[in-house]
XYZ file of C-alpha atoms in Angstrom:
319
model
C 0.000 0.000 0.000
C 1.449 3.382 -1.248
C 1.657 6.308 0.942
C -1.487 7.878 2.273
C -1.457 11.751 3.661
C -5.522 10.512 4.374
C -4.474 8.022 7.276
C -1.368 10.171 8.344
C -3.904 12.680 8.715
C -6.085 10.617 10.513
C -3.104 9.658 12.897
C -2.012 13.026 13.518
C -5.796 13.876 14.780
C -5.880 10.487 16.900
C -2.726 11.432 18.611
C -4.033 15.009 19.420
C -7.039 13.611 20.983
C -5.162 10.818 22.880
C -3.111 13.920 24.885
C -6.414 16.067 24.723
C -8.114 12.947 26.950
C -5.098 12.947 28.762
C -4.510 16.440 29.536
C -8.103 16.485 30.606
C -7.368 13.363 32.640
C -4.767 14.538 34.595
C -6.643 18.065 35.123
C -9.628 16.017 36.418
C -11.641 17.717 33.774
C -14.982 15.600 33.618
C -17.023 16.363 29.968
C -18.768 14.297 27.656
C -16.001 14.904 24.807
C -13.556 13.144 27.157
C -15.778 10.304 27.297
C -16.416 9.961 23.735
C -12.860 10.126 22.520
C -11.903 7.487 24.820
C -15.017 5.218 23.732
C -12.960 5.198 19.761
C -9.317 6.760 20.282
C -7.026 3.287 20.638
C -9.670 1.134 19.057
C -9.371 2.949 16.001
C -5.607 3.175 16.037
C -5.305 -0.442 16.634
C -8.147 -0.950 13.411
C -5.383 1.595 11.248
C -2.260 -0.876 12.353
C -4.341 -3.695 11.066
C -5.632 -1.733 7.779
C -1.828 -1.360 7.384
C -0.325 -4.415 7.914
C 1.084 -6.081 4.776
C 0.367 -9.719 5.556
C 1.999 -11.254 2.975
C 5.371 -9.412 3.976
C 4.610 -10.322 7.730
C 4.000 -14.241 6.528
C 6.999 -14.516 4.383
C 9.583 -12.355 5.403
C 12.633 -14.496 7.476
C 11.780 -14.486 11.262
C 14.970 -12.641 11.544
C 14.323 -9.753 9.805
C 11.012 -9.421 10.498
C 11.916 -9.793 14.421
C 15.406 -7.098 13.276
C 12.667 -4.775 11.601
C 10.186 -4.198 14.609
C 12.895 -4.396 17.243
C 14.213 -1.582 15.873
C 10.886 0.453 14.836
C 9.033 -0.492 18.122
C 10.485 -2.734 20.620
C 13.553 -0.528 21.051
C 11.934 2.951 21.877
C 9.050 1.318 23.619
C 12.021 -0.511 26.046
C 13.870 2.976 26.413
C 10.490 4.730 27.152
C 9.634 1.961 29.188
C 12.692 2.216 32.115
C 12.337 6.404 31.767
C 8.715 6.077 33.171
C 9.830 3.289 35.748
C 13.070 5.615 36.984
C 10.957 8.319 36.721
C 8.031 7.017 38.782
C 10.269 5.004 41.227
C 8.557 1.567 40.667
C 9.629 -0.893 42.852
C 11.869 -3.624 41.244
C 11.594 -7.664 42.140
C 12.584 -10.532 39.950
C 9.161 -10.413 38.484
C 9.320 -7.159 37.072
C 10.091 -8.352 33.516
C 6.902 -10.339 33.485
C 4.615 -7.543 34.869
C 6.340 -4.700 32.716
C 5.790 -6.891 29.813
C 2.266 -8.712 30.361
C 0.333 -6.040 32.346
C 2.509 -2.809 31.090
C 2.012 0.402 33.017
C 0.495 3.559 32.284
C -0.050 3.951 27.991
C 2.612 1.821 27.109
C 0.499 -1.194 26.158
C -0.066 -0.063 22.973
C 3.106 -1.140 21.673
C 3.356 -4.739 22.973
C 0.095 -5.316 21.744
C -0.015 -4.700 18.815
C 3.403 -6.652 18.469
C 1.384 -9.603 19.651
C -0.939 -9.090 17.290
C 1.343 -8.888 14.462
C 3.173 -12.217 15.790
C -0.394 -13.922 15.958
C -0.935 -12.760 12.000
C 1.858 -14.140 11.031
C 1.927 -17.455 12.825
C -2.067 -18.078 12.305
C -1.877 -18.062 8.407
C -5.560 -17.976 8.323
C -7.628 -15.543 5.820
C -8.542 -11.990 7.523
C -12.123 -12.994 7.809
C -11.088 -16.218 9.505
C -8.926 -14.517 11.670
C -11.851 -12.213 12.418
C -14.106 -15.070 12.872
C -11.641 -16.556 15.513
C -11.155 -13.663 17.009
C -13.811 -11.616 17.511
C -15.789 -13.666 19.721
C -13.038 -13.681 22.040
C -12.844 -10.412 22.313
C -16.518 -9.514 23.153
C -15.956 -12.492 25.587
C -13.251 -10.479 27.314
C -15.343 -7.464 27.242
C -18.286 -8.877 28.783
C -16.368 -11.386 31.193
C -14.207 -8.349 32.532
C -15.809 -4.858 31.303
C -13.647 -2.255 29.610
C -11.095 -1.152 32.049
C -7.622 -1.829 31.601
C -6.789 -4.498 34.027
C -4.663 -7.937 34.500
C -7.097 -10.925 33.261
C -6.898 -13.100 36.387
C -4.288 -12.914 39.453
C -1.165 -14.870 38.568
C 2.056 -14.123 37.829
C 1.325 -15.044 33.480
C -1.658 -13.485 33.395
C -1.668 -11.031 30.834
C -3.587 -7.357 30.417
C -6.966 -7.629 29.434
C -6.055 -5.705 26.086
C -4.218 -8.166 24.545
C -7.521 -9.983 23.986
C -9.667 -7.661 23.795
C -8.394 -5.762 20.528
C -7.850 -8.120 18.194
C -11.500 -7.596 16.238
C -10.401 -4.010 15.801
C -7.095 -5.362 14.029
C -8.556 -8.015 12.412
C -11.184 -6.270 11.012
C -9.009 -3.419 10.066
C -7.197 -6.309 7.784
C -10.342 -7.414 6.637
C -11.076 -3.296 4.846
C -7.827 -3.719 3.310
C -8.202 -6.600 1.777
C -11.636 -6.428 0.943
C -12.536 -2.641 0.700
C -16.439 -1.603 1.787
C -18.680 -0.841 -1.594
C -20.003 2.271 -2.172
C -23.732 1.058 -1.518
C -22.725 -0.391 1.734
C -21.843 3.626 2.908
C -25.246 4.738 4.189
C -25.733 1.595 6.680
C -22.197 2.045 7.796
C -23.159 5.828 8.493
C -26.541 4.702 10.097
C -24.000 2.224 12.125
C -22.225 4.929 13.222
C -24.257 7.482 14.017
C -26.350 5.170 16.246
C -23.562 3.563 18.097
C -22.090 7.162 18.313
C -25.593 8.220 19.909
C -25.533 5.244 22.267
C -22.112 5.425 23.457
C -22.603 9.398 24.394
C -25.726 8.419 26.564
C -23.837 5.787 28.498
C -21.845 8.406 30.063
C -21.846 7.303 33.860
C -24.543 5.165 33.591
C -23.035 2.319 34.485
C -24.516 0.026 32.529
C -21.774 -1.945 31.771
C -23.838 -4.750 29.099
C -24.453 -1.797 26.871
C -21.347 -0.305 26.415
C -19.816 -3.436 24.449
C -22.109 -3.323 21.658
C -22.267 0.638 21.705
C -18.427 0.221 21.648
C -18.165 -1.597 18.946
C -20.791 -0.495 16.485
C -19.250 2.852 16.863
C -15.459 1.369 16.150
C -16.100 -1.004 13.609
C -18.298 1.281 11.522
C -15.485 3.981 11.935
C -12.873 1.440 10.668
C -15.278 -0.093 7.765
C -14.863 3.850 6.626
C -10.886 4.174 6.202
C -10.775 2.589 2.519
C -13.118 5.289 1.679
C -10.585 7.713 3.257
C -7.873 6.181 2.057
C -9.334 7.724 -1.675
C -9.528 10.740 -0.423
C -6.298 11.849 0.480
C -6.558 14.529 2.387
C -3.228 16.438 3.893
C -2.341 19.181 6.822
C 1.065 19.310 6.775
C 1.247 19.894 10.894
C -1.482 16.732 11.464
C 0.300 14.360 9.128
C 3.812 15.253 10.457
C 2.332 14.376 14.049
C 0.980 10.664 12.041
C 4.315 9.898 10.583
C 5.266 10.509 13.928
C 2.764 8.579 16.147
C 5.226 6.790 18.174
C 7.338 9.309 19.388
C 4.463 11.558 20.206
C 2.546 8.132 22.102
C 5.529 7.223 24.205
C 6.812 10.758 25.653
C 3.942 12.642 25.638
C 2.579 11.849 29.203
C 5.970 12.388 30.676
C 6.583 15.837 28.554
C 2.789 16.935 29.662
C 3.405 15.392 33.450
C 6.474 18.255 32.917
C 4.568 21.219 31.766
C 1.861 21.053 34.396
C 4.165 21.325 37.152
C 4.433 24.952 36.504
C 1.029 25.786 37.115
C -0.835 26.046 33.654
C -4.569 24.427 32.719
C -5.182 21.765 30.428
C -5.275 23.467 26.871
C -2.446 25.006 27.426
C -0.704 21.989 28.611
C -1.570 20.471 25.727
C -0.609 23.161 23.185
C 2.519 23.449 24.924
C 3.243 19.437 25.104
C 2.508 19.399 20.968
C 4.912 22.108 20.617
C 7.923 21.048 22.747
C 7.473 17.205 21.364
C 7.427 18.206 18.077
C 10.709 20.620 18.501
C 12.203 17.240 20.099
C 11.329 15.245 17.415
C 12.720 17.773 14.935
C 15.799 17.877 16.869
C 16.262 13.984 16.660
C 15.206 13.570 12.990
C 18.636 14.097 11.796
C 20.075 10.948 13.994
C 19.462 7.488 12.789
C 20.671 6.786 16.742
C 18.596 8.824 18.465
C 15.518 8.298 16.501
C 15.851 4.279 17.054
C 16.120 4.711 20.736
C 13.289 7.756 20.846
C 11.186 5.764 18.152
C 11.021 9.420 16.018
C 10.101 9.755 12.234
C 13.099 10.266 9.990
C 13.080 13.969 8.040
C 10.173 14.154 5.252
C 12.266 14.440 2.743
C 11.580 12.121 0.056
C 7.948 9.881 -0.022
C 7.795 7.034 2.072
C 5.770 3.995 1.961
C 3.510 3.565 4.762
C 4.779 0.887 6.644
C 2.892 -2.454 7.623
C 2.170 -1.620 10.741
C 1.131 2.055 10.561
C 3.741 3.219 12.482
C 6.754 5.699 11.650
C 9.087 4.032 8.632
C 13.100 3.916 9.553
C 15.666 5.169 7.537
């Protein structure tokens, strides 16, 4: 799949509204935007990573390389981020730690190891995207149901793994499933009629606790917003600012808590935490782009200065 300033776009306005939710989080700011952007936020950037993926490169490339490749593009930085937050946060440290950093990882840096898993899955369960979907779907609504939609370990043991790592996989796999398949033109008015009424449901839900309801509000609102992104994909739509911030997702996912933790200890509210946070990560990342070093450890995009291809997992392409 060629390059696409439509889903860098996209990206770039996901990763604004992940640090909007969190700037409002860590303001204790209580609105019903807050609520609704966390309803579709990771869900959808999960569906992208799938819409991404190359499978057939994931399937046949040598374990080596393919293992060299994402080491590199997301293991490393996610590792280096990783033991900042624990120094930073003075985490107490036991043999175990290993385990828990990497099955139940703290604060946003799931994202990363999941979505590895997934990839690993795809390319060890050589089944078609709609099989995979088939498989996989009805364990994650399981996992939904069987232990709701916080973020917590699934069970007490020492192997027992964050409840995301099962509960995402029908947003990837049905993000593989658009990519491979597409979603007709007539098909775009129920999808839209999907949307708005999961979109309508979800908003009510807001502290009702009705827990039953919010996995099918969930995931009409999700999966309908996914089923859309080969239509955007034809689009392509550009912002040079918003698709800088998409080619660099990773960099702005793993540092921005710690750069926005920064800027509100000296006093200021949560917009202009946030515009200041955008700001001073995108002046590091600028700084870094110049260093194939610095952006392997700091996961940062290289300099835009030829096209790239969008890599298979929808995050920022190496040097």
């Amino acid at each position: 799949m060629g390059k696409n300033p439509s889903i860098d776009l996209l990206k770039g306005m996901l990763m604004l509204l992940v640090m909007a939710g969190h700037a409002m989080e860590l303001t204790h700011q209580q609105h019903l935007a807050l609520w609704i952007g966390a309803g579709f936020r990771m869900p959808l950037m999960i569906g992208i990573s799938g819409y991404l993926l190359n499978v057939a490169r994931t399937r046949s490339a040598p374990s080596a390389d393919l293992f060299k490749r994402y080491g590199e593009r997301m293991l490393l930085p996610w590792a280096v981020a990783l033991i900042a937050y624990v120094l930073a946060t003075g985490a107490p440290l036991s043999w175990q730690t290993p385990l828990d950093l990497l099955l139940r990882p703290p604060f946003h840096l799931w994202y990363v190891p999941v979505l590895f898993f997934l990839i690993v899955t795809t390319r060890l369960v050589r089944l078609s995207p709609l099989m995979l979907l088939a498989i996989g779907a009805p364990i994650s609504v399981a996992t939904m149901y069987a232990f709701g939609l916080d973020h917590a370990p699934i069970g007490t043991s020492l192997l027992s793994p964050d409840s995301r790592y099962i509960r995402y996989p029908v947003y990837f796999f049905f993000g593989m499933l658009m990519a491979e398949r597409g979603l007709a033109t007539r098909y775009l008015g129920i999808v839209l009629l999907v949307l708005a009424l999961g979109l309508t449901w979800w908003s009510g839900l807001q502290g009702s606790g009705h827990a039953l309801a919010y996995v099918p509000a969930r995931l009409m609102m999700n999966l309908s917003l996914i089923a859309l992104l080969p239509l955007l994909s034809t689009v392509r739509l550009s912002f040079a600012p918003l698709n800088r911030i998409g080619r660099d997702s990773l960099f702005f996912y793993l540092w921005h808590p710690m750069v926005m933790g920064m800027v509100l200890m000296s006093g200021l509210g949560g917009p202009m935490t946030l515009a200041l946070s955008v700001l001073l990560l995108a002046g590091v990342s600028r700084a870094t782009a110049a260093s194939a070093p610095l952006r392997r450890w700091l996961g940062s995009a290289p300099p835009s200065r030829r096209p790239q291809a969008v890599p298979e997992d929808g995050l920022p392409q190496p040097a």
